[in-house]
PDB file of C-alpha atoms in Angstrom:
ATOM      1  CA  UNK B  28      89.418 143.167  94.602  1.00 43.00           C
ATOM      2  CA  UNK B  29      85.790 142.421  94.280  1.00 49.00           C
ATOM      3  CA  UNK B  30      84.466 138.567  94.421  1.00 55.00           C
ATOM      4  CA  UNK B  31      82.369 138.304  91.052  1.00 64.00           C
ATOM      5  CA  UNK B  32      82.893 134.581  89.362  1.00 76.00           C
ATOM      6  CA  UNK B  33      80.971 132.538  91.601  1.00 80.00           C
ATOM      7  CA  UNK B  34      81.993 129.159  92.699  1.00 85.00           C
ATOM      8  CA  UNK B  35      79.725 126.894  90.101  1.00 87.00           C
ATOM      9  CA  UNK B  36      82.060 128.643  87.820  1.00 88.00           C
ATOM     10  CA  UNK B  37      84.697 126.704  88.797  1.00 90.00           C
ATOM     11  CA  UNK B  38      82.864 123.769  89.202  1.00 91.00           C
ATOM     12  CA  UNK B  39      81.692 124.175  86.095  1.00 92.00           C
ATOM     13  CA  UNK B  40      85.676 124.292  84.883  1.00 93.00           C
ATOM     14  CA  UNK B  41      86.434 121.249  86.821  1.00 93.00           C
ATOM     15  CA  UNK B  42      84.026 119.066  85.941  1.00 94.00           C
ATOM     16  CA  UNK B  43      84.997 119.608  82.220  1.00 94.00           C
ATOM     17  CA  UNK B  44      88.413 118.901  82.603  1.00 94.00           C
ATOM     18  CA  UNK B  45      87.926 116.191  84.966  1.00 95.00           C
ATOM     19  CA  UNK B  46      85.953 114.620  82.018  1.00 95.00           C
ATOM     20  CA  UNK B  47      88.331 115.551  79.062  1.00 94.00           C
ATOM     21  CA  UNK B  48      91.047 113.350  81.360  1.00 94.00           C
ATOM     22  CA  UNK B  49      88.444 110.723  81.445  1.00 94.00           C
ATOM     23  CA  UNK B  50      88.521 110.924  77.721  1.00 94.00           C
ATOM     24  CA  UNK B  51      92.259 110.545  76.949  1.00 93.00           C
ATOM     25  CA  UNK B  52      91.996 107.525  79.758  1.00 92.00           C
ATOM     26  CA  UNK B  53      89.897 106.173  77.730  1.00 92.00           C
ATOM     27  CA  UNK B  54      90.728 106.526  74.272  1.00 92.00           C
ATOM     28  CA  UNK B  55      95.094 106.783  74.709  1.00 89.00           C
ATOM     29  CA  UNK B  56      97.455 103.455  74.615  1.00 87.00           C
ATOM     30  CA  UNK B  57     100.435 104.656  75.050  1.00 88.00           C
ATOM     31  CA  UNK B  58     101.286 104.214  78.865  1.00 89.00           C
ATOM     32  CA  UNK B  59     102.808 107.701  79.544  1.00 91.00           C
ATOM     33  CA  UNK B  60      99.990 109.622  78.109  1.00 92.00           C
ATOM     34  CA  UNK B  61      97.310 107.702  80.002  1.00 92.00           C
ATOM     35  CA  UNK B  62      99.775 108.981  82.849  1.00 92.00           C
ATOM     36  CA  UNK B  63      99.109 112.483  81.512  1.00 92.00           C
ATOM     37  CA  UNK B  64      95.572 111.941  81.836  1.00 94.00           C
ATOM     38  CA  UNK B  65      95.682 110.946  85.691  1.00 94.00           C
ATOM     39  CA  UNK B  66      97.398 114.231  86.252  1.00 92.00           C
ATOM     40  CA  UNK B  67      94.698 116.210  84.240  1.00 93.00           C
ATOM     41  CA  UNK B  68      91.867 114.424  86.625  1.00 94.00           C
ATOM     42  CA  UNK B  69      93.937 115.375  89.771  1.00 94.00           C
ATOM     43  CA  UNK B  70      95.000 118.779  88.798  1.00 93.00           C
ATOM     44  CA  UNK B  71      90.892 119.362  88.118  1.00 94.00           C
ATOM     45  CA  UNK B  72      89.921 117.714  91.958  1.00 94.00           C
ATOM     46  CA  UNK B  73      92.472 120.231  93.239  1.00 93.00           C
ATOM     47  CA  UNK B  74      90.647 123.597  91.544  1.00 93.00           C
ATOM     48  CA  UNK B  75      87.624 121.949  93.447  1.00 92.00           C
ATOM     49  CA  UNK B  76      88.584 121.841  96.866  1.00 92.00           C
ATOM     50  CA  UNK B  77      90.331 125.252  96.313  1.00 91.00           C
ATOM     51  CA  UNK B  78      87.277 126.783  95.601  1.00 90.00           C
ATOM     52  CA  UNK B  79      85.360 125.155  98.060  1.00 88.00           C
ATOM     53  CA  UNK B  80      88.058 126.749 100.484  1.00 88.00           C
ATOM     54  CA  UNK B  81      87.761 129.715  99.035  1.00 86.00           C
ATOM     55  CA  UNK B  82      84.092 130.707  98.681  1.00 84.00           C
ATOM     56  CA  UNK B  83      82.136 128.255 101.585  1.00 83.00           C
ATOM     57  CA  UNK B  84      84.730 127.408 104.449  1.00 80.00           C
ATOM     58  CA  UNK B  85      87.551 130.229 104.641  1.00 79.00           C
ATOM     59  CA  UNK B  86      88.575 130.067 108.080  1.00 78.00           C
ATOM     60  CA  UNK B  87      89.907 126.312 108.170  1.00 79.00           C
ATOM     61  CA  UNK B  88      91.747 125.964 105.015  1.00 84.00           C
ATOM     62  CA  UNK B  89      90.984 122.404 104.881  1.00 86.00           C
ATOM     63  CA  UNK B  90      90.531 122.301 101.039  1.00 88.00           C
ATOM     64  CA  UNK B  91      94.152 123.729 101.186  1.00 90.00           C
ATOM     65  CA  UNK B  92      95.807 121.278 102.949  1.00 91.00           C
ATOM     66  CA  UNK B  93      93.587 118.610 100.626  1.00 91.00           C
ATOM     67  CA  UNK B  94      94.989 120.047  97.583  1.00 92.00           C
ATOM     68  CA  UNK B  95      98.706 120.206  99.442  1.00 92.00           C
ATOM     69  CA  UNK B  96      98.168 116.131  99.949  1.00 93.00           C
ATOM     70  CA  UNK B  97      96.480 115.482  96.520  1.00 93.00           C
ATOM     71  CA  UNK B  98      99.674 117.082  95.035  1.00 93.00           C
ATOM     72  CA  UNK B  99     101.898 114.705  97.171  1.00 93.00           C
ATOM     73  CA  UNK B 100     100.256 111.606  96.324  1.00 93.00           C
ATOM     74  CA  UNK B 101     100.221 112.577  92.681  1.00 93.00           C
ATOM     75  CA  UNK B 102     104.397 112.670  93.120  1.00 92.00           C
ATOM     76  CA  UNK B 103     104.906 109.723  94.404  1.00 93.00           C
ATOM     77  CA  UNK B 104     102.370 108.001  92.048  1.00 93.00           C
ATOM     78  CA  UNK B 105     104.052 109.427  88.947  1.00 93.00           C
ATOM     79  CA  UNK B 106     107.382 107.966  90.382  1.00 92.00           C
ATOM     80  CA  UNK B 107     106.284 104.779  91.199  1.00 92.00           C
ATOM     81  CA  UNK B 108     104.276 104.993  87.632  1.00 92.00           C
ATOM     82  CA  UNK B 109     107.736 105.988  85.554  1.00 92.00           C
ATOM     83  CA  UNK B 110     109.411 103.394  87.187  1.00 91.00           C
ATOM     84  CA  UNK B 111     107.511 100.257  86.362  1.00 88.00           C
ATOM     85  CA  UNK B 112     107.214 102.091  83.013  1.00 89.00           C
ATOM     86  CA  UNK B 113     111.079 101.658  82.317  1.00 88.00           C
ATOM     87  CA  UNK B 114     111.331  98.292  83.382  1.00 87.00           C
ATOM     88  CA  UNK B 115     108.391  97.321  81.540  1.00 85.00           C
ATOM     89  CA  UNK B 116     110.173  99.235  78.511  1.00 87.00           C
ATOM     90  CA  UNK B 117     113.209  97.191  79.341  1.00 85.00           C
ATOM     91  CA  UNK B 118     111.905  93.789  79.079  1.00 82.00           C
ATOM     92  CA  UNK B 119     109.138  94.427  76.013  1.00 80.00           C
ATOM     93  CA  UNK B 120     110.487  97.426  74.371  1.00 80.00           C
ATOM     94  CA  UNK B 121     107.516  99.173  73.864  1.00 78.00           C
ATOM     95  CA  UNK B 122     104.661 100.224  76.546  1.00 80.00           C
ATOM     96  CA  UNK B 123     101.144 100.299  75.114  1.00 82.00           C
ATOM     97  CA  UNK B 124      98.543  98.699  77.326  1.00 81.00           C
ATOM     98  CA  UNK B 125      98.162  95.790  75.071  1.00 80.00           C
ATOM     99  CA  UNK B 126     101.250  94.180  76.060  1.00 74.00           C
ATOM    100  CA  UNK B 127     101.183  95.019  79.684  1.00 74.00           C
ATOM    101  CA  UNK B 128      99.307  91.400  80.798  1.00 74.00           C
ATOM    102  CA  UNK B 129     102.625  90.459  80.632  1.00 70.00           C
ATOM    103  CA  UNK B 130     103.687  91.116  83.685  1.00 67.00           C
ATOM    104  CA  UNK B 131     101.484  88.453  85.340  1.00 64.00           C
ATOM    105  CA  UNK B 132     104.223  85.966  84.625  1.00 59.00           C
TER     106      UNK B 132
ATOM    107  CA  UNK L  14      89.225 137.876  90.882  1.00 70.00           C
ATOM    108  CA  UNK L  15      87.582 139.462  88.016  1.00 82.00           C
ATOM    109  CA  UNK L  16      85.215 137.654  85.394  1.00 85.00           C
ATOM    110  CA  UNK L  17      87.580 138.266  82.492  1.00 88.00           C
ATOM    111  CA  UNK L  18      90.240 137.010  84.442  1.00 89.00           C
ATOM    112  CA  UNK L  19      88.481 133.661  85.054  1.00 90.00           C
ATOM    113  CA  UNK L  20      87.378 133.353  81.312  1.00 92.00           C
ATOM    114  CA  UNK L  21      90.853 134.219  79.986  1.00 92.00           C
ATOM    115  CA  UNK L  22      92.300 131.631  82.534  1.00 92.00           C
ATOM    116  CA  UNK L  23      89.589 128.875  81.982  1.00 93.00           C
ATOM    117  CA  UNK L  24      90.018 129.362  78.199  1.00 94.00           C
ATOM    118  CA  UNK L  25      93.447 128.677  78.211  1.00 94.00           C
ATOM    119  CA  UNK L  26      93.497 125.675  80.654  1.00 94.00           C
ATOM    120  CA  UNK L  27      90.474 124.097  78.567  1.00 94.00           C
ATOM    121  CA  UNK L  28      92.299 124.621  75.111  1.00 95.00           C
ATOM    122  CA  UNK L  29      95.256 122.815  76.611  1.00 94.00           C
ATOM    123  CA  UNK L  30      93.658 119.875  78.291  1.00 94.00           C
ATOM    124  CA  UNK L  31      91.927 119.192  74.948  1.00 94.00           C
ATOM    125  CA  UNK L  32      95.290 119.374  73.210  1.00 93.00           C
ATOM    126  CA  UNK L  33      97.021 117.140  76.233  1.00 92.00           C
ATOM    127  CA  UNK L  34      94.891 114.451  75.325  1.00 91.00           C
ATOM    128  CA  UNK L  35      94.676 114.632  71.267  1.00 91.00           C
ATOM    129  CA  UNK L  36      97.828 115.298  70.506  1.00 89.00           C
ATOM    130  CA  UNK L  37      99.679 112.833  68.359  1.00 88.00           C
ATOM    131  CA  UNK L  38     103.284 113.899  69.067  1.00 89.00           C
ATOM    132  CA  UNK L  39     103.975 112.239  72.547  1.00 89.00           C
ATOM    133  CA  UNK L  40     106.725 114.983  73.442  1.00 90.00           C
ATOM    134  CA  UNK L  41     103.962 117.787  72.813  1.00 91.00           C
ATOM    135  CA  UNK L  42     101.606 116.240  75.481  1.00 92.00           C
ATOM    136  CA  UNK L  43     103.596 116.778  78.073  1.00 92.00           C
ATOM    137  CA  UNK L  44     104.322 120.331  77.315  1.00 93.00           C
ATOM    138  CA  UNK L  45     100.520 121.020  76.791  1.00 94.00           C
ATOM    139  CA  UNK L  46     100.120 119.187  79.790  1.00 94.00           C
ATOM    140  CA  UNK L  47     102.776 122.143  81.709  1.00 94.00           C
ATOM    141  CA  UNK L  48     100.605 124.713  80.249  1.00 94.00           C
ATOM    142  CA  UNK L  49      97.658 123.216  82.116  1.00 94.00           C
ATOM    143  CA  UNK L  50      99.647 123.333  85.027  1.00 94.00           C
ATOM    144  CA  UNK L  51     100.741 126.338  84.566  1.00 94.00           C
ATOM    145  CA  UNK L  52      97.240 128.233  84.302  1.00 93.00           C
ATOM    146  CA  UNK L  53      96.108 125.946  87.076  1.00 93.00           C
ATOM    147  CA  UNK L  54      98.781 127.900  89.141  1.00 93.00           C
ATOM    148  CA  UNK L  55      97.528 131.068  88.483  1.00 92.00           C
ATOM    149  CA  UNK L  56      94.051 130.412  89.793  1.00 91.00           C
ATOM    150  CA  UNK L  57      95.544 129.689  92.841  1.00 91.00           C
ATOM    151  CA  UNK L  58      97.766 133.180  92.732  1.00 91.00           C
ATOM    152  CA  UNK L  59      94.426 134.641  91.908  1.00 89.00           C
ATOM    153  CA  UNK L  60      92.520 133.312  95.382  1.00 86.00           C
ATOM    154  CA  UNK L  61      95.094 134.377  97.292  1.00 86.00           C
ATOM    155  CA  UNK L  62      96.773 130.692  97.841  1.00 89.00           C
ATOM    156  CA  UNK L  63     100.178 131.875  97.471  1.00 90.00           C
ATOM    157  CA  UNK L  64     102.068 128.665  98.981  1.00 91.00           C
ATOM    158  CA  UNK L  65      99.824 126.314  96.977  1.00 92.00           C
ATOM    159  CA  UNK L  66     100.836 128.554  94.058  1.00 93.00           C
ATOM    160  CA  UNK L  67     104.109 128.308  94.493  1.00 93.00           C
ATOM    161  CA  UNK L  68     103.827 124.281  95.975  1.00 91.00           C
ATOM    162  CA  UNK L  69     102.089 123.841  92.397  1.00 91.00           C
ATOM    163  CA  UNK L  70     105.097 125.393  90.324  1.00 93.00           C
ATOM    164  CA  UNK L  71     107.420 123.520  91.757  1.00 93.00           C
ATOM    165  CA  UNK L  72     106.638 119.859  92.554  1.00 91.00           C
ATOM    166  CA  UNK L  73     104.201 120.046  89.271  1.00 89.00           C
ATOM    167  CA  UNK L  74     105.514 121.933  87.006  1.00 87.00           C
ATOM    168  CA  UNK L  75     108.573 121.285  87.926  1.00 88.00           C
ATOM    169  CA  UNK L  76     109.535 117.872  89.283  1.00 90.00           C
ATOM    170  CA  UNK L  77     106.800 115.980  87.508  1.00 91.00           C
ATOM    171  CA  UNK L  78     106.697 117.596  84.040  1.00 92.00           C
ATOM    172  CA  UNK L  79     110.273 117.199  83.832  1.00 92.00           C
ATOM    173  CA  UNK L  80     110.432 113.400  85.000  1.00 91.00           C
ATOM    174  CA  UNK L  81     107.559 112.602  82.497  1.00 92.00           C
ATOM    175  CA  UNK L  82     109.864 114.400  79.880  1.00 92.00           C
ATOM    176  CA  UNK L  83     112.639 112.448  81.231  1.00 90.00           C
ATOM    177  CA  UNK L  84     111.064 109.003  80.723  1.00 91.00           C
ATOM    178  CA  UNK L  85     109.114 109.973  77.130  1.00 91.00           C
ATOM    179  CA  UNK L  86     113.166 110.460  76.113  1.00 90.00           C
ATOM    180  CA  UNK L  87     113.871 107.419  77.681  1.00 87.00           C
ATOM    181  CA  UNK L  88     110.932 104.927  76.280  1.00 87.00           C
ATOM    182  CA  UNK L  89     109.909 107.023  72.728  1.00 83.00           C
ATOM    183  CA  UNK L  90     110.988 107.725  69.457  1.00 80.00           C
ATOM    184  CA  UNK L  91     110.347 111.272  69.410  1.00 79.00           C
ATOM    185  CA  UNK L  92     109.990 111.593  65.475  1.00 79.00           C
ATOM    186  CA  UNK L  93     107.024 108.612  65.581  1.00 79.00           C
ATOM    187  CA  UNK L  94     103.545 110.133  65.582  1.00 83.00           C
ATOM    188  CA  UNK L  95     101.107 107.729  68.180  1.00 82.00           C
ATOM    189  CA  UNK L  96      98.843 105.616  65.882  1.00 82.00           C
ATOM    190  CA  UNK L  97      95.536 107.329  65.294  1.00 84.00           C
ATOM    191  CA  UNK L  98      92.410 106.292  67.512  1.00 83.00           C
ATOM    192  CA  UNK L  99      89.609 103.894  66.155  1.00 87.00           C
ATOM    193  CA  UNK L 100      86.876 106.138  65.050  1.00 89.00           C
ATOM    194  CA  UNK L 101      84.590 103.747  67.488  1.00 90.00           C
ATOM    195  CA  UNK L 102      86.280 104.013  70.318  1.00 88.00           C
ATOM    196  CA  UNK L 103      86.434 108.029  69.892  1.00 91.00           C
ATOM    197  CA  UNK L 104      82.910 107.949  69.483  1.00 92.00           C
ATOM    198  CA  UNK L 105      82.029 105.338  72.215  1.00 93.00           C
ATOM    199  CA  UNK L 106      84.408 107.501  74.506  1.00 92.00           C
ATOM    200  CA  UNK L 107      82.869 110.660  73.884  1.00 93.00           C
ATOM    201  CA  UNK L 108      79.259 109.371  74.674  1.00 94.00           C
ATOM    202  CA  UNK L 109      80.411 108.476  77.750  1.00 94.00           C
ATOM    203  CA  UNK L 110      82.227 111.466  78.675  1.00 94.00           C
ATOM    204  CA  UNK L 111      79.433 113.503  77.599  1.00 94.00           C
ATOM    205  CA  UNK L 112      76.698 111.875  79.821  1.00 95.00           C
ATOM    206  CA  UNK L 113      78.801 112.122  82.502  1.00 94.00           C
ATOM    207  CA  UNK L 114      79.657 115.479  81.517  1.00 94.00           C
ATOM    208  CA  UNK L 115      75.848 116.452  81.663  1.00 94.00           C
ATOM    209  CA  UNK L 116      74.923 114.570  84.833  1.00 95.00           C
ATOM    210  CA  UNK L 117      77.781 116.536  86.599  1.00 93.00           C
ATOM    211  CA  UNK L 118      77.187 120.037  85.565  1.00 92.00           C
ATOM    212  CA  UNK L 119      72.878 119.852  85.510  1.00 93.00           C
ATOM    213  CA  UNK L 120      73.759 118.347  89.596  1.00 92.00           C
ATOM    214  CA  UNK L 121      75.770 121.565  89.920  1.00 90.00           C
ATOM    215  CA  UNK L 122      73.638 124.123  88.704  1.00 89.00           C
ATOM    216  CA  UNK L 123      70.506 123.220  89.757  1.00 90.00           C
ATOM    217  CA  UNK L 124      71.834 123.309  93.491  1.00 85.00           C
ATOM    218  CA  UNK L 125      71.890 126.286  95.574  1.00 78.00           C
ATOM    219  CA  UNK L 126      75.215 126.926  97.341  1.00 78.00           C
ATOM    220  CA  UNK L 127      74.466 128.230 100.864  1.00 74.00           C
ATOM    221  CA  UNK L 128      75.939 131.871 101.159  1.00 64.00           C
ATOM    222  CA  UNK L 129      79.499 132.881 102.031  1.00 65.00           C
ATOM    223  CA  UNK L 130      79.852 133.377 105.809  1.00 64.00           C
ATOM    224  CA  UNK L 131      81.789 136.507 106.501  1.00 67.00           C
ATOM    225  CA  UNK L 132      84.816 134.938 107.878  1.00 71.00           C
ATOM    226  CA  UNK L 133      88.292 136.028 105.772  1.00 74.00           C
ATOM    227  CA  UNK L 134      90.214 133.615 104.656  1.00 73.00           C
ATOM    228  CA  UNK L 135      93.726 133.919 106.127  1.00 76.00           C
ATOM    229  CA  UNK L 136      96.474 132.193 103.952  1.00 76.00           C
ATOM    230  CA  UNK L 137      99.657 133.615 105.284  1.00 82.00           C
ATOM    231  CA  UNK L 138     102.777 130.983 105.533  1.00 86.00           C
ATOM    232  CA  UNK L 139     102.673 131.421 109.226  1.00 87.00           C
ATOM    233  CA  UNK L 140      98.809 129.859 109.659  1.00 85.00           C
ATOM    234  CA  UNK L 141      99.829 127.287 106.822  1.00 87.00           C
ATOM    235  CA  UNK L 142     102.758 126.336 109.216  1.00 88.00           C
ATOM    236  CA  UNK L 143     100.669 126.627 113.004  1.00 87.00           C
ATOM    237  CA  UNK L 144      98.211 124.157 111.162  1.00 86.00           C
ATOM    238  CA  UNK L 145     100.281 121.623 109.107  1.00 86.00           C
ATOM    239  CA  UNK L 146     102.134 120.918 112.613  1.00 88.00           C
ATOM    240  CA  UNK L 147      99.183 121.447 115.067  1.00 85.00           C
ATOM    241  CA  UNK L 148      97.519 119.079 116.780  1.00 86.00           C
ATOM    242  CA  UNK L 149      94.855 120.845 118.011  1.00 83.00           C
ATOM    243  CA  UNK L 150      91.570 121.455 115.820  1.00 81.00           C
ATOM    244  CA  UNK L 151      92.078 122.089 112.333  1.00 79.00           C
ATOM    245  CA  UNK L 152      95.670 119.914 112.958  1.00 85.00           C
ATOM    246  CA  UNK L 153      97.008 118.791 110.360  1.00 89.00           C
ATOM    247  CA  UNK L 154      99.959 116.713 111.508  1.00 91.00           C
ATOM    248  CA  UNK L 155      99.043 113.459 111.354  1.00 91.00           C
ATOM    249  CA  UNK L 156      98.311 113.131 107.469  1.00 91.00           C
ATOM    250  CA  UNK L 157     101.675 115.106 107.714  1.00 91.00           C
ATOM    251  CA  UNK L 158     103.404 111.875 108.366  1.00 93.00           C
ATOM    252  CA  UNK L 159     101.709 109.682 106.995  1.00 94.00           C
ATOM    253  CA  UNK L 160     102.398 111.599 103.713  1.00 93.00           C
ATOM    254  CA  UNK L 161     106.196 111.574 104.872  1.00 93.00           C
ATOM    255  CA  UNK L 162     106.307 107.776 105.284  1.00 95.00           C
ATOM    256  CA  UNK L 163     104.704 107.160 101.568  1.00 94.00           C
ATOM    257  CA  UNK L 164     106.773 109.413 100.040  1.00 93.00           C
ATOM    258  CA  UNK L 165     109.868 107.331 101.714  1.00 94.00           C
ATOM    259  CA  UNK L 166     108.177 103.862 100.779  1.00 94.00           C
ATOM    260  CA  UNK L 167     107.873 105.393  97.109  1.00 93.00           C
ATOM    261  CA  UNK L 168     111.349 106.269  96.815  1.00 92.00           C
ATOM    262  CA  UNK L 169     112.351 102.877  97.986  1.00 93.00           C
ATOM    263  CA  UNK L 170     109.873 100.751  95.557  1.00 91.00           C
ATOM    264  CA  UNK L 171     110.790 102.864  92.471  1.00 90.00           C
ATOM    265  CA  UNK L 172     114.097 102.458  93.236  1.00 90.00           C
ATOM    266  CA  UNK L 173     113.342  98.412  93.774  1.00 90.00           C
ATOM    267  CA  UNK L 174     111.475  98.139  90.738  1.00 86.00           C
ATOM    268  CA  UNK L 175     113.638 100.248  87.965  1.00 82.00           C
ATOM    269  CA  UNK L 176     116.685  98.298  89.263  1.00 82.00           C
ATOM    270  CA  UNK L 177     118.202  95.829  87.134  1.00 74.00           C
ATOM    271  CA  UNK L 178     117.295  92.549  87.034  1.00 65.00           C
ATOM    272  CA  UNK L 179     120.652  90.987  86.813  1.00 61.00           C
ATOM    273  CA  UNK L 180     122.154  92.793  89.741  1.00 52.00           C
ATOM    274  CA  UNK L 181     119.628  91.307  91.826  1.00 50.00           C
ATOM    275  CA  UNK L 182     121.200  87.490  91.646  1.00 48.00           C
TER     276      UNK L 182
END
């Protein structure tokens, strides 16, 4: 199989859907899809340092073992994420942003 | 991996991140956000990273897709569409997101990336395995456990914090 796509190609790819995930951050409310949009930002970090493995350091498959970790993290962050979620949910009902200040007391 | 490959791919997984975050229906997202995943996952089959393939189909696509389902079930009314965005905030969002945008890809393509070096990559389970538990140069053991130990003290916080509050007294 011969190497044609370059790696600013998926650079290129990353940094646009690291920025449409900075978009729905921005612009969502509801608590779960802002979750969404944490995923979209990791899931674009990993393509980078899979590429980087790939096409500039092949012998040490550090950016695989990077992307192995990012992925673990980003488990245990969407549990610890669904669970305040619910009891949030459980005391206020409903889980846009707005009413999240409540937890302070 | 071939340049139609990469287009066809990169198509798909940009369509579907747009969609992931404009959607309205809340139980759509997270099935747009699967198909992200899911073309994600083939990049990797297509550089040869066939245990981060298959480490990406299943604790993404399917442990975390499925508990995100899970909780939009728990916490939504599925027939309720989200309330439409503020037309400045959409646009105040965008301006950001497309100077970053801009910074980030000019940085990228005006630098040169030194050549490949002539090494092969070798991604068989058995090197994944040597290095993960080596200790050695290139080890990887140590963020091994400390990954091990989070993912306990996870476990035991979620489990703290979705508890109820009554049984606690």
């Amino acid at each position: 199989m011969t190497e044609v796509v370059g790696i600013q190609h998926f650079m290129v790819l990353s940094t646009l859907m690291f920025f449409i995930g900075v978009y729905g951050f921005l612009t969502r409310k509801n608590l779960i899809t802002i979750l969404l949009s944490i995923e979209l930002i990791l899931n674009s970090v990993n393509i980078n340092f899979v590429a980087f493995n790939k096409y500039l350091y092949p012998e040490n498959l550090g950016g695989h073992f990077f992307a192995m970790f990012v992925i673990a993290v980003a488990a245990t962050e969407v549990a610890v994420a669904i669970a305040i979620i619910i009891s949030l949910y459980r005391k206020l009902k409903m889980i846009d942003v707005e009413n999240v200040n409540e937890m302070k007391y | 991996m071939s340049e139609t490959v990469f287009y066809i791919l990169a198509s798909f997984i940009l369509i579907f991140s747009v969609l992931t975050v404009t959607s309205r229906k809340i139980l759509r997202t997270a099935v747009y956000l699967l198909f992200v995943l899911l073309g994600t996952c083939g990049f990797y089959f297509a550089m040869e990273f066939n245990f981060l393939a298959a480490v990406q189909l299943t604790v993404y696509a399917g442990g975390i897709v499925v508990i995100i389902i899970f909780s939009i079930m728990l916490t939504s009314d599925l027939q309720d569409k989200l309330p439409a965005v503020k037309f400045k905030k959409i646009f105040f969002s965008l301006i950001a997101v497309l100077f970053g945008a801009a910074v980030c890809i000019t940085t990228i393509l005006s630098y040169e990336f030194p050549a490949m070096t002539t090494k092969v990559l070798d991604s068989s389970m058995r090197t994944i395995g040597l290095r993960l538990l080596g200790y050695q140069e290139n080890g990887f053991v140590l963020p091994f456990e400390v990954i091990s130990i989070l993912l306990l003290a996870a476990m035991i916080g979620s489990i703290i914090i979705a508890k109820k509050a009554d049984t606690e007294n």
